[in-house]
Coordinates of N, CA and C in Angstrom, one line a residue:
M1 N -85.8 -4.6 -15.9 CA -84.4 -4.1 -16.0 C -83.5 -5.0 -15.1
L2 N -82.3 -5.4 -15.7 CA -81.4 -6.3 -15.0 C -80.6 -5.5 -14.0
T3 N -80.5 -6.0 -12.8 CA -79.6 -5.4 -11.8 C -78.7 -6.5 -11.3
S4 N -77.4 -6.1 -11.1 CA -76.4 -7.0 -10.6 C -76.6 -7.2 -9.1
P5 N -76.5 -8.5 -8.7 CA -76.7 -8.8 -7.3 C -75.5 -8.3 -6.5
N6 N -75.7 -7.8 -5.3 CA -74.6 -7.4 -4.4 C -74.6 -8.3 -3.2
P7 N -73.7 -9.3 -3.3 CA -73.6 -10.3 -2.2 C -72.9 -9.8 -0.9
L8 N -72.4 -8.5 -0.9 CA -71.6 -8.0 0.2 C -72.5 -7.2 1.2
K9 N -72.3 -7.5 2.4 CA -73.0 -6.8 3.5 C -72.2 -5.7 4.1
S10 N -72.8 -4.7 4.6 CA -72.2 -3.6 5.3 C -71.7 -4.0 6.7
R11 N -70.9 -3.2 7.3 CA -70.5 -3.5 8.7 C -71.7 -3.5 9.6
K12 N -72.6 -2.6 9.4 CA -73.8 -2.5 10.2 C -74.6 -3.8 10.1
E13 N -74.8 -4.3 8.9 CA -75.5 -5.5 8.7 C -74.8 -6.7 9.3
L14 N -73.5 -6.8 9.2 CA -72.7 -7.8 9.8 C -72.9 -7.8 11.3
D15 N -72.8 -6.6 11.9 CA -72.9 -6.5 13.4 C -74.2 -7.0 13.9
A16 N -75.2 -6.9 13.1 CA -76.6 -7.3 13.5 C -76.7 -8.9 13.4
E17 N -75.8 -9.5 12.6 CA -76.0 -10.9 12.4 C -74.9 -11.7 13.1
L18 N -73.8 -11.1 13.4 CA -72.7 -11.9 14.0 C -72.9 -12.0 15.6
G19 N -72.4 -13.1 16.1 CA -72.4 -13.2 17.6 C -71.3 -12.4 18.2
G20 N -71.3 -12.3 19.5 CA -70.3 -11.5 20.2 C -68.9 -11.8 19.9
A21 N -68.5 -13.1 19.9 CA -67.1 -13.4 19.7 C -66.7 -13.1 18.3
A22 N -67.6 -13.3 17.3 CA -67.3 -13.0 15.9 C -67.1 -11.5 15.7
R23 N -68.0 -10.7 16.4 CA -67.9 -9.2 16.3 C -66.6 -8.7 16.9
A24 N -66.2 -9.3 18.0 CA -64.9 -8.9 18.6 C -63.7 -9.2 17.7
W25 N -63.8 -10.4 17.1 CA -62.7 -10.8 16.2 C -62.7 -9.8 15.0
L26 N -63.8 -9.5 14.5 CA -63.9 -8.5 13.3 C -63.4 -7.2 13.8
D27 N -63.7 -6.7 14.9 CA -63.2 -5.4 15.4 C -61.7 -5.4 15.4
E28 N -61.1 -6.5 15.9 CA -59.6 -6.6 16.0 C -59.0 -6.6 14.6
A29 N -59.6 -7.4 13.7 CA -59.1 -7.6 12.4 C -59.2 -6.3 11.6
L30 N -60.3 -5.5 11.7 CA -60.4 -4.2 11.0 C -59.4 -3.2 11.6
A31 N -59.1 -3.3 12.9 CA -58.2 -2.4 13.5 C -56.8 -2.6 13.0
E32 N -56.4 -3.9 12.8 CA -55.1 -4.3 12.3 C -55.0 -3.8 10.8
A33 N -56.1 -3.9 10.1 CA -56.1 -3.5 8.7 C -56.0 -2.0 8.6
A34 N -56.7 -1.2 9.5 CA -56.6 0.2 9.5 C -55.1 0.7 9.9
H35 N -54.5 0.0 10.8 CA -53.2 0.3 11.2 C -52.2 0.1 10.1
E36 N -52.4 -1.0 9.3 CA -51.6 -1.2 8.1 C -51.7 -0.1 7.1
A37 N -53.0 0.3 6.9 CA -53.2 1.4 5.9 C -52.5 2.7 6.3
V38 N -52.6 3.0 7.6 CA -51.9 4.2 8.1 C -50.4 4.1 7.9
G39 N -49.9 3.0 8.3 CA -48.4 2.8 8.1 C -48.0 2.8 6.7
A40 N -48.7 2.2 5.8 CA -48.3 2.3 4.4 C -48.4 3.7 3.8
A41 N -49.4 4.5 4.3 CA -49.5 5.8 3.8 C -48.4 6.7 4.3
A42 N -47.9 6.4 5.5 CA -46.9 7.3 6.1 C -45.5 7.0 5.5
T43 N -45.3 5.7 5.3 CA -43.9 5.3 4.8 C -44.1 4.3 3.6
P44 N -44.6 4.8 2.5 CA -44.8 3.9 1.3 C -43.5 3.2 0.9
G45 N -43.7 1.9 0.6 CA -42.5 1.2 0.1 C -41.5 0.7 1.1
T46 N -41.8 1.1 2.4 CA -40.8 0.7 3.5 C -41.1 -0.7 3.9
P47 N -40.1 -1.6 4.0 CA -40.3 -3.0 4.5 C -40.8 -3.0 5.9
R48 N -41.6 -4.0 6.2 CA -42.0 -4.2 7.6 C -40.8 -4.4 8.5
P49 N -40.7 -3.6 9.6 CA -39.5 -3.7 10.4 C -39.4 -4.9 11.3
E50 N -40.6 -5.3 11.8 CA -40.6 -6.4 12.8 C -40.5 -7.8 12.2
G51 N -39.7 -8.6 12.8 CA -39.6 -10.0 12.3 C -39.2 -10.1 10.9
N52 N -39.8 -11.1 10.2 CA -39.5 -11.3 8.8 C -40.1 -10.2 7.9
P53 N -39.3 -9.4 7.2 CA -39.8 -8.3 6.4 C -40.7 -8.8 5.3
Y54 N -40.6 -10.1 4.9 CA -41.4 -10.6 3.8 C -42.6 -11.3 4.3
A55 N -42.8 -11.4 5.6 CA -44.0 -12.0 6.1 C -45.3 -11.1 5.8
P56 N -46.4 -11.7 5.5 CA -47.6 -10.9 5.2 C -48.0 -10.2 6.5
P57 N -48.6 -9.0 6.3 CA -49.1 -8.3 7.5 C -50.2 -9.0 8.2
P58 N -50.5 -8.8 9.5 CA -51.5 -9.6 10.2 C -52.9 -9.6 9.6
W59 N -53.3 -8.5 9.0 CA -54.6 -8.4 8.5 C -54.8 -9.4 7.3
E60 N -53.7 -9.7 6.6 CA -53.8 -10.7 5.5 C -54.1 -12.1 6.1
L61 N -53.5 -12.4 7.3 CA -53.8 -13.7 7.9 C -55.2 -13.7 8.4
R62 N -55.7 -12.6 8.8 CA -57.1 -12.5 9.2 C -58.0 -12.8 8.0
Y63 N -57.6 -12.3 6.9 CA -58.4 -12.4 5.6 C -58.6 -13.9 5.4
A64 N -57.6 -14.7 5.5 CA -57.7 -16.1 5.2 C -58.6 -16.8 6.3
A65 N -58.6 -16.3 7.5 CA -59.4 -16.9 8.6 C -60.8 -16.4 8.8
A66 N -61.2 -15.6 7.9 CA -62.5 -14.9 8.1 C -63.7 -15.9 8.2
G67 N -63.7 -16.9 7.3 CA -64.8 -17.9 7.4 C -64.9 -18.7 8.7
R68 N -63.7 -19.0 9.2 CA -63.7 -19.8 10.5 C -64.2 -19.0 11.6
H69 N -64.0 -17.7 11.6 CA -64.3 -16.9 12.8 C -65.7 -16.2 12.7
C70 N -66.1 -15.9 11.5 CA -67.3 -15.1 11.3 C -68.4 -15.9 10.5
G71 N -68.1 -17.1 10.2 CA -69.1 -17.9 9.4 C -68.8 -17.8 7.9
F72 N -68.9 -18.9 7.3 CA -68.6 -18.9 5.8 C -69.6 -18.1 5.0
E73 N -70.8 -18.0 5.5 CA -71.8 -17.2 4.8 C -71.5 -15.7 4.9
H74 N -70.6 -15.3 5.8 CA -70.3 -13.9 5.9 C -68.9 -13.6 5.4
A75 N -68.2 -14.7 5.0 CA -66.7 -14.5 4.7 C -66.5 -13.5 3.6
D76 N -67.3 -13.5 2.5 CA -67.1 -12.5 1.4 C -67.1 -11.1 2.0
S77 N -68.1 -10.8 2.8 CA -68.3 -9.5 3.3 C -67.2 -9.0 4.2
V78 N -66.8 -10.0 5.1 CA -65.7 -9.7 6.0 C -64.4 -9.4 5.3
R79 N -64.1 -10.2 4.3 CA -62.9 -10.1 3.6 C -62.9 -8.8 2.8
S80 N -64.0 -8.4 2.2 CA -64.1 -7.2 1.5 C -63.9 -6.0 2.4
L81 N -64.5 -6.0 3.6 CA -64.2 -4.9 4.6 C -62.7 -4.8 4.9
L82 N -62.1 -5.9 5.1 CA -60.6 -5.9 5.4 C -59.8 -5.3 4.3
L83 N -60.2 -5.7 3.0 CA -59.4 -5.1 1.9 C -59.6 -3.6 1.8
V84 N -60.8 -3.1 2.0 CA -61.1 -1.7 2.0 C -60.4 -1.0 3.1
E85 N -60.6 -1.5 4.3 CA -60.0 -0.9 5.5 C -58.5 -0.8 5.4
A86 N -57.8 -1.8 4.8 CA -56.4 -1.8 4.6 C -55.9 -1.0 3.4
R87 N -56.9 -0.5 2.6 CA -56.6 0.2 1.4 C -55.6 -0.7 0.6
A88 N -56.0 -1.9 0.4 CA -55.1 -2.9 -0.2 C -54.5 -2.5 -1.5
S89 N -53.2 -2.7 -1.6 CA -52.4 -2.3 -2.8 C -52.5 -3.5 -3.8
L90 N -52.0 -3.2 -5.0 CA -52.0 -4.2 -6.0 C -51.2 -5.5 -5.6
P91 N -50.0 -5.3 -5.0 CA -49.3 -6.5 -4.5 C -50.0 -7.3 -3.5
S92 N -50.8 -6.6 -2.6 CA -51.6 -7.4 -1.6 C -52.7 -8.1 -2.3
V93 N -53.5 -7.5 -3.1 CA -54.6 -8.2 -3.7 C -54.1 -9.3 -4.6
T94 N -53.0 -9.1 -5.3 CA -52.5 -10.1 -6.2 C -52.0 -11.3 -5.4
R95 N -51.3 -11.1 -4.3 CA -50.9 -12.1 -3.4 C -52.1 -12.9 -2.8
L96 N -53.1 -12.2 -2.3 CA -54.2 -12.9 -1.8 C -55.0 -13.7 -2.8
Y97 N -55.0 -13.2 -4.0 CA -55.7 -13.9 -5.1 C -54.9 -15.1 -5.5
E98 N -53.6 -15.0 -5.8 CA -52.8 -16.1 -6.3 C -52.6 -17.2 -5.3
Q99 N -52.5 -16.8 -4.0 CA -52.3 -17.8 -3.0 C -53.5 -18.3 -2.2
G100 N -54.7 -17.7 -2.6 CA -55.9 -18.0 -1.9 C -56.7 -19.1 -2.4
T101 N -57.7 -19.6 -1.6 CA -58.6 -20.5 -2.1 C -59.6 -19.9 -3.0
A102 N -60.5 -20.7 -3.6 CA -61.5 -20.1 -4.5 C -62.3 -19.1 -3.8
A103 N -62.7 -19.3 -2.6 CA -63.5 -18.4 -1.8 C -62.7 -17.1 -1.6
E104 N -61.4 -17.2 -1.3 CA -60.6 -16.0 -1.0 C -60.4 -15.2 -2.3
R105 N -60.3 -15.9 -3.4 CA -60.2 -15.2 -4.7 C -61.5 -14.5 -5.1
R106 N -62.6 -15.1 -4.8 CA -63.9 -14.5 -5.1 C -64.0 -13.2 -4.3
A107 N -63.6 -13.2 -3.1 CA -63.8 -11.9 -2.3 C -62.9 -10.8 -2.9
V108 N -61.7 -11.2 -3.4 CA -60.9 -10.2 -4.0 C -61.6 -9.6 -5.2
L109 N -62.1 -10.4 -6.1 CA -62.8 -10.0 -7.3 C -64.0 -9.1 -7.0
L110 N -64.7 -9.5 -5.9 CA -65.9 -8.7 -5.6 C -65.6 -7.3 -5.0
T111 N -64.4 -7.1 -4.6 CA -64.0 -5.9 -3.9 C -63.2 -4.9 -4.8
L112 N -62.7 -5.4 -6.0 CA -61.8 -4.6 -6.8 C -62.3 -3.2 -7.1
H113 N -63.6 -3.1 -7.3 CA -64.1 -1.7 -7.6 C -64.1 -0.8 -6.5
R114 N -63.9 -1.3 -5.3 CA -63.9 -0.5 -4.1 C -62.5 0.0 -3.7
L115 N -61.5 -0.4 -4.5 CA -60.1 -0.1 -4.2 C -59.6 0.8 -5.2
D116 N -58.6 1.6 -4.9 CA -58.0 2.6 -5.8 C -56.9 2.0 -6.6
L117 N -57.3 1.1 -7.6 CA -56.3 0.4 -8.3 C -56.3 0.7 -9.8
G118 N -57.2 1.5 -10.3 CA -57.3 1.8 -11.7 C -57.5 0.5 -12.5
D119 N -56.8 0.3 -13.6 CA -57.0 -0.9 -14.4 C -55.9 -1.9 -14.1
T120 N -55.1 -1.7 -13.1 CA -53.9 -2.5 -12.8 C -54.3 -3.9 -12.4
A121 N -55.5 -4.1 -11.9 CA -55.9 -5.4 -11.4 C -56.6 -6.3 -12.5
L122 N -56.6 -5.8 -13.7 CA -57.3 -6.5 -14.8 C -56.8 -7.9 -15.0
P123 N -55.4 -8.2 -14.8 CA -55.0 -9.6 -14.9 C -55.7 -10.6 -14.0
L124 N -56.2 -10.1 -12.8 CA -56.9 -11.0 -11.9 C -58.3 -11.3 -12.5
V125 N -58.9 -10.3 -13.1 CA -60.2 -10.6 -13.7 C -60.1 -11.5 -14.9
E126 N -59.0 -11.3 -15.7 CA -58.8 -12.1 -16.9 C -58.5 -13.5 -16.5
D127 N -57.7 -13.7 -15.4 CA -57.5 -15.1 -14.9 C -58.8 -15.8 -14.5
A128 N -59.6 -15.1 -13.8 CA -60.9 -15.7 -13.3 C -61.8 -16.0 -14.5
L129 N -61.8 -15.2 -15.5 CA -62.6 -15.5 -16.7 C -62.1 -16.7 -17.5
R130 N -60.8 -17.1 -17.3 CA -60.3 -18.3 -18.0 C -60.7 -19.5 -17.2
A131 N -61.1 -19.4 -16.0 CA -61.5 -20.5 -15.2 C -62.9 -21.0 -15.5
N132 N -63.2 -22.2 -15.1 CA -64.5 -22.8 -15.2 C -65.3 -22.8 -13.9
D133 N -64.7 -22.2 -12.9 CA -65.3 -22.1 -11.6 C -66.4 -21.0 -11.7
T134 N -67.6 -21.3 -11.6 CA -68.7 -20.3 -11.8 C -68.7 -19.3 -10.7
R135 N -68.2 -19.6 -9.5 CA -68.1 -18.6 -8.4 C -67.1 -17.5 -8.8
L136 N -66.1 -17.8 -9.5 CA -65.1 -16.8 -9.9 C -65.6 -16.0 -11.1
V137 N -66.2 -16.7 -12.1 CA -66.7 -16.1 -13.3 C -67.8 -15.0 -12.9
S138 N -68.7 -15.4 -12.0 CA -69.7 -14.5 -11.5 C -69.1 -13.3 -10.8
A139 N -68.1 -13.5 -10.0 CA -67.5 -12.4 -9.3 C -66.7 -11.5 -10.2
A140 N -66.1 -12.1 -11.3 CA -65.2 -11.3 -12.2 C -66.0 -10.4 -13.1
V141 N -67.3 -10.5 -13.3 CA -68.0 -9.7 -14.2 C -68.8 -8.6 -13.5
G142 N -68.3 -8.2 -12.3 CA -68.9 -7.1 -11.5 C -68.5 -5.7 -12.0
P143 N -68.7 -4.7 -11.1 CA -68.5 -3.3 -11.5 C -67.0 -3.1 -12.0
Y144 N -66.0 -3.7 -11.5 CA -64.7 -3.5 -11.9 C -64.5 -3.8 -13.4
A145 N -65.0 -5.0 -13.8 CA -65.0 -5.4 -15.2 C -65.8 -4.5 -16.1
A146 N -66.9 -4.0 -15.6 CA -67.7 -3.1 -16.4 C -67.0 -1.8 -16.6
D147 N -66.2 -1.4 -15.7 CA -65.4 -0.1 -15.8 C -64.1 -0.2 -16.6
H148 N -63.5 -1.4 -16.6 CA -62.2 -1.5 -17.1 C -61.9 -2.5 -18.3
L149 N -62.8 -3.5 -18.5 CA -62.6 -4.4 -19.6 C -62.8 -3.7 -20.9
D150 N -61.9 -3.9 -21.9 CA -62.2 -3.3 -23.2 C -63.3 -4.1 -23.9
P151 N -63.9 -3.5 -24.9 CA -65.1 -4.1 -25.5 C -64.9 -5.6 -25.9
H152 N -63.8 -5.9 -26.5 CA -63.5 -7.3 -27.0 C -63.6 -8.2 -25.8
A153 N -62.8 -7.9 -24.7 CA -62.7 -8.8 -23.6 C -64.1 -8.8 -22.9
W154 N -64.8 -7.7 -22.8 CA -66.1 -7.7 -22.1 C -67.1 -8.6 -22.9
R155 N -67.1 -8.5 -24.2 CA -68.1 -9.4 -24.9 C -67.8 -10.9 -24.6
H156 N -66.5 -11.2 -24.6 CA -66.2 -12.6 -24.3 C -66.5 -13.0 -22.9
A157 N -66.5 -12.0 -22.0 CA -66.9 -12.3 -20.6 C -68.4 -12.6 -20.6
V158 N -69.2 -11.9 -21.4 CA -70.6 -12.2 -21.4 C -70.9 -13.6 -22.0
L159 N -70.1 -13.9 -23.1 CA -70.3 -15.3 -23.6 C -69.8 -16.3 -22.6
K160 N -68.8 -16.0 -21.8 CA -68.3 -17.0 -20.8 C -69.4 -17.3 -19.8
C161 N -70.2 -16.2 -19.5 CA -71.3 -16.4 -18.5 C -72.3 -17.4 -19.2
L162 N -72.7 -17.1 -20.4 CA -73.7 -18.0 -21.1 C -73.2 -19.4 -21.2
F163 N -71.9 -19.6 -21.5 CA -71.3 -20.9 -21.7 C -71.3 -21.7 -20.4
T164 N -71.0 -21.0 -19.3 CA -70.9 -21.7 -18.0 C -72.2 -21.6 -17.2
E165 N -73.2 -21.0 -17.8 CA -74.5 -20.9 -17.2 C -74.5 -20.1 -15.9
V166 N -73.6 -19.1 -15.9 CA -73.7 -18.0 -14.9 C -74.8 -17.0 -15.3
P167 N -75.8 -16.8 -14.4 CA -76.8 -15.8 -14.8 C -76.3 -14.5 -15.2
V168 N -76.8 -13.9 -16.3 CA -76.3 -12.7 -16.8 C -76.6 -11.5 -15.9
A169 N -77.5 -11.7 -14.9 CA -77.8 -10.7 -13.9 C -76.5 -10.4 -13.1
A170 N -75.5 -11.3 -13.1 CA -74.3 -11.0 -12.4 C -73.4 -10.0 -13.2
V171 N -73.7 -9.7 -14.5 CA -72.9 -8.8 -15.3 C -73.3 -7.4 -14.9
A172 N -72.3 -6.7 -14.3 CA -72.6 -5.3 -14.0 C -72.8 -4.4 -15.2
R173 N -73.8 -3.5 -15.2 CA -74.0 -2.5 -16.2 C -74.2 -3.2 -17.6
L174 N -74.8 -4.4 -17.6 CA -75.0 -5.1 -18.8 C -75.8 -4.3 -19.8
G175 N -76.9 -3.7 -19.4 CA -77.7 -3.0 -20.3 C -77.0 -1.8 -21.0
D176 N -76.2 -1.1 -20.2 CA -75.4 0.1 -20.7 C -74.4 -0.3 -21.7
R177 N -73.6 -1.4 -21.4 CA -72.6 -1.8 -22.3 C -73.0 -2.6 -23.5
A178 N -74.2 -3.3 -23.4 CA -74.6 -4.1 -24.5 C -75.4 -3.2 -25.5
R179 N -76.0 -2.1 -25.1 CA -76.9 -1.3 -26.0 C -76.2 -0.9 -27.2
G180 N -76.8 -1.3 -28.4 CA -76.3 -0.9 -29.7 C -75.0 -1.7 -30.1
D181 N -74.7 -2.7 -29.4 CA -73.4 -3.4 -29.7 C -73.7 -4.5 -30.8
A182 N -73.5 -4.1 -32.0 CA -73.8 -5.0 -33.1 C -72.8 -6.2 -33.1
E183 N -71.6 -6.0 -32.7 CA -70.6 -7.1 -32.7 C -71.0 -8.1 -31.6
L184 N -71.5 -7.7 -30.5 CA -72.0 -8.6 -29.5 C -73.2 -9.4 -30.0
A185 N -74.1 -8.7 -30.7 CA -75.3 -9.3 -31.3 C -74.8 -10.4 -32.3
R186 N -73.8 -10.1 -33.1 CA -73.3 -11.1 -34.0 C -72.8 -12.3 -33.3
M187 N -72.0 -12.1 -32.3 CA -71.4 -13.2 -31.5 C -72.5 -14.0 -30.8
L188 N -73.5 -13.4 -30.3 CA -74.6 -14.1 -29.7 C -75.3 -15.0 -30.7
G189 N -75.5 -14.4 -31.9 CA -76.2 -15.2 -33.0 C -75.4 -16.4 -33.4
D190 N -74.1 -16.2 -33.5 CA -73.2 -17.4 -33.8 C -73.3 -18.4 -32.8
F191 N -73.2 -18.0 -31.5 CA -73.3 -18.9 -30.4 C -74.6 -19.7 -30.4
A192 N -75.7 -19.0 -30.6 CA -77.0 -19.6 -30.7 C -77.1 -20.6 -31.8
A193 N -76.5 -20.2 -33.0 CA -76.6 -21.1 -34.1 C -75.8 -22.4 -33.9
E194 N -74.6 -22.3 -33.2 CA -73.8 -23.5 -32.9 C -74.6 -24.4 -31.9
R195 N -75.2 -23.8 -30.9 CA -76.0 -24.6 -30.0 C -77.1 -25.3 -30.7
T196 N -77.8 -24.6 -31.6 CA -78.9 -25.2 -32.3 C -78.5 -26.3 -33.2
A197 N -77.4 -26.1 -33.9 CA -76.8 -27.1 -34.8 C -76.4 -28.4 -34.1
A198 N -76.0 -28.2 -32.8 CA -75.6 -29.4 -32.0 C -76.8 -30.0 -31.3
G199 N -78.0 -29.5 -31.5 CA -79.2 -30.0 -30.9 C -79.3 -29.7 -29.4
R200 N -78.7 -28.6 -29.0 CA -78.7 -28.1 -27.6 C -79.6 -26.9 -27.5
T201 N -80.2 -26.7 -26.3 CA -81.1 -25.5 -26.2 C -80.3 -24.2 -26.1
V202 N -80.9 -23.2 -26.5 CA -80.4 -21.8 -26.5 C -80.8 -21.2 -25.1
P203 N -79.8 -20.8 -24.3 CA -80.2 -20.3 -23.0 C -81.1 -19.0 -23.1
E204 N -82.1 -19.0 -22.3 CA -83.0 -17.8 -22.3 C -82.2 -16.5 -22.0
D205 N -81.1 -16.6 -21.2 CA -80.3 -15.4 -21.0 C -79.7 -14.9 -22.3
L206 N -79.4 -15.8 -23.2 CA -78.9 -15.3 -24.5 C -79.9 -14.3 -25.2
R207 N -81.1 -14.7 -25.2 CA -82.2 -13.9 -25.8 C -82.3 -12.6 -25.0
T208 N -82.1 -12.6 -23.7 CA -82.2 -11.4 -22.9 C -81.1 -10.4 -23.3
V209 N -79.9 -11.0 -23.4 CA -78.8 -10.1 -23.8 C -78.9 -9.6 -25.2
L210 N -79.4 -10.5 -26.1 CA -79.6 -10.1 -27.5 C -80.6 -8.9 -27.6
A211 N -81.6 -9.0 -26.8 CA -82.6 -7.9 -26.9 C -81.9 -6.6 -26.4
L212 N -81.0 -6.7 -25.5 CA -80.3 -5.5 -25.0 C -79.4 -4.8 -26.0
T213 N -79.0 -5.6 -27.0 CA -78.0 -5.1 -27.9 C -78.7 -4.1 -29.0
A214 N -80.0 -4.1 -29.0 CA -80.7 -3.3 -30.0 C -80.4 -1.8 -29.7
P215 N -80.1 -1.0 -30.8 CA -79.9 0.4 -30.6 C -81.2 1.1 -30.3
A216 N -81.1 2.2 -29.6 CA -82.3 3.0 -29.2 C -82.6 3.9 -30.4
D217 N -83.9 4.1 -30.6 CA -84.3 5.1 -31.7 C -84.3 6.5 -31.0
E218 N -84.8 7.4 -31.8 CA -84.8 8.8 -31.4 C -85.7 9.0 -30.1
G219 N -86.7 8.1 -30.0 CA -87.6 8.2 -28.8 C -87.0 7.5 -27.6
G220 N -85.8 6.9 -27.7 CA -85.3 6.2 -26.6 C -85.7 4.7 -26.5
H221 N -86.5 4.2 -27.6 CA -86.9 2.9 -27.6 C -86.0 2.0 -28.4
Q222 N -85.8 0.8 -27.9 CA -84.9 -0.2 -28.6 C -85.7 -1.0 -29.6
T223 N -85.1 -1.1 -30.8 CA -85.6 -2.0 -31.8 C -85.1 -3.4 -31.7
P224 N -86.0 -4.4 -31.5 CA -85.5 -5.7 -31.2 C -84.7 -6.2 -32.4
P225 N -83.5 -6.8 -32.1 CA -82.7 -7.4 -33.2 C -83.3 -8.7 -33.7
T226 N -82.7 -9.3 -34.7 CA -83.1 -10.6 -35.2 C -83.1 -11.6 -34.1
A227 N -84.1 -12.3 -33.9 CA -84.2 -13.3 -32.7 C -83.2 -14.4 -32.9
A228 N -82.7 -14.9 -31.8 CA -81.8 -16.1 -31.9 C -82.6 -17.3 -32.3
P229 N -82.0 -18.2 -33.0 CA -82.7 -19.4 -33.5 C -83.1 -20.2 -32.3
A230 N -84.3 -20.8 -32.4 CA -84.8 -21.7 -31.4 C -84.2 -23.1 -31.5
A231 N -84.2 -23.8 -30.4 CA -83.7 -25.2 -30.4 C -84.5 -26.0 -31.3
P232 N -84.0 -27.0 -32.0 CA -84.8 -27.9 -32.9 C -85.7 -28.7 -32.1
A233 N -86.9 -28.9 -32.7 CA -87.9 -29.8 -32.0 C -87.4 -31.2 -32.0
P234 N -87.6 -32.0 -30.9 CA -87.2 -33.3 -30.9 C -87.9 -34.2 -31.9
T235 N -87.2 -35.2 -32.5 CA -87.9 -36.1 -33.4 C -88.3 -37.3 -32.6
E236 N -89.0 -38.2 -33.3 CA -89.5 -39.4 -32.7 C -88.3 -40.3 -32.3
E237 N -87.2 -40.2 -33.0 CA -86.1 -41.1 -32.8 C -85.3 -40.6 -31.6
S238 N -85.4 -39.3 -31.2 CA -84.6 -38.7 -30.2 C -85.2 -39.0 -28.8

């Protein structure tokens, strides 16, 4: 059974791995994020009174600095905690995504399902799926995409993973959404045929997804669909 990897660590896990200075920085950053969340809830839509009202709140500056202070291997998790603690709004996540580095964009995508945004953040997922950065593609097909992408867009997201060689294990709820999807099976068959005609190998992940598209019978068992064509055998001239 395919399970989607969860690259995000909890606060408890981070505390066990971070040094004293990094933990102190994270404590301050999360306190600033929590303060912003309380202020936004109390006075929604009110401009920030101190200094430049258009300046980003302090926690957003912390978001960008997470890798430098807590280690780049922990940056995704730290940024995700900040987004959740601040109860980040759509304008905030959009700003962080559009103005951020690839790593900062990835953390936004990984956290969308933990925020109360409904389907309003779909443009960020769609933007990531148009990119060829596999870090963004992998993050874009997580739980938020599984919950909110329509069938057409979701099928193309799966094909994007196959095309960019992102492991389909990254696709959240793949088995649930692919089951009995005849249109996805057709698209996979076309993709496999194109690869075979071009003399290229058919990814093993394609066969994995194709098997998942089979409808379940009355006993709950899936009937395997027509297998994807195999790659042509090399000739003596090749």
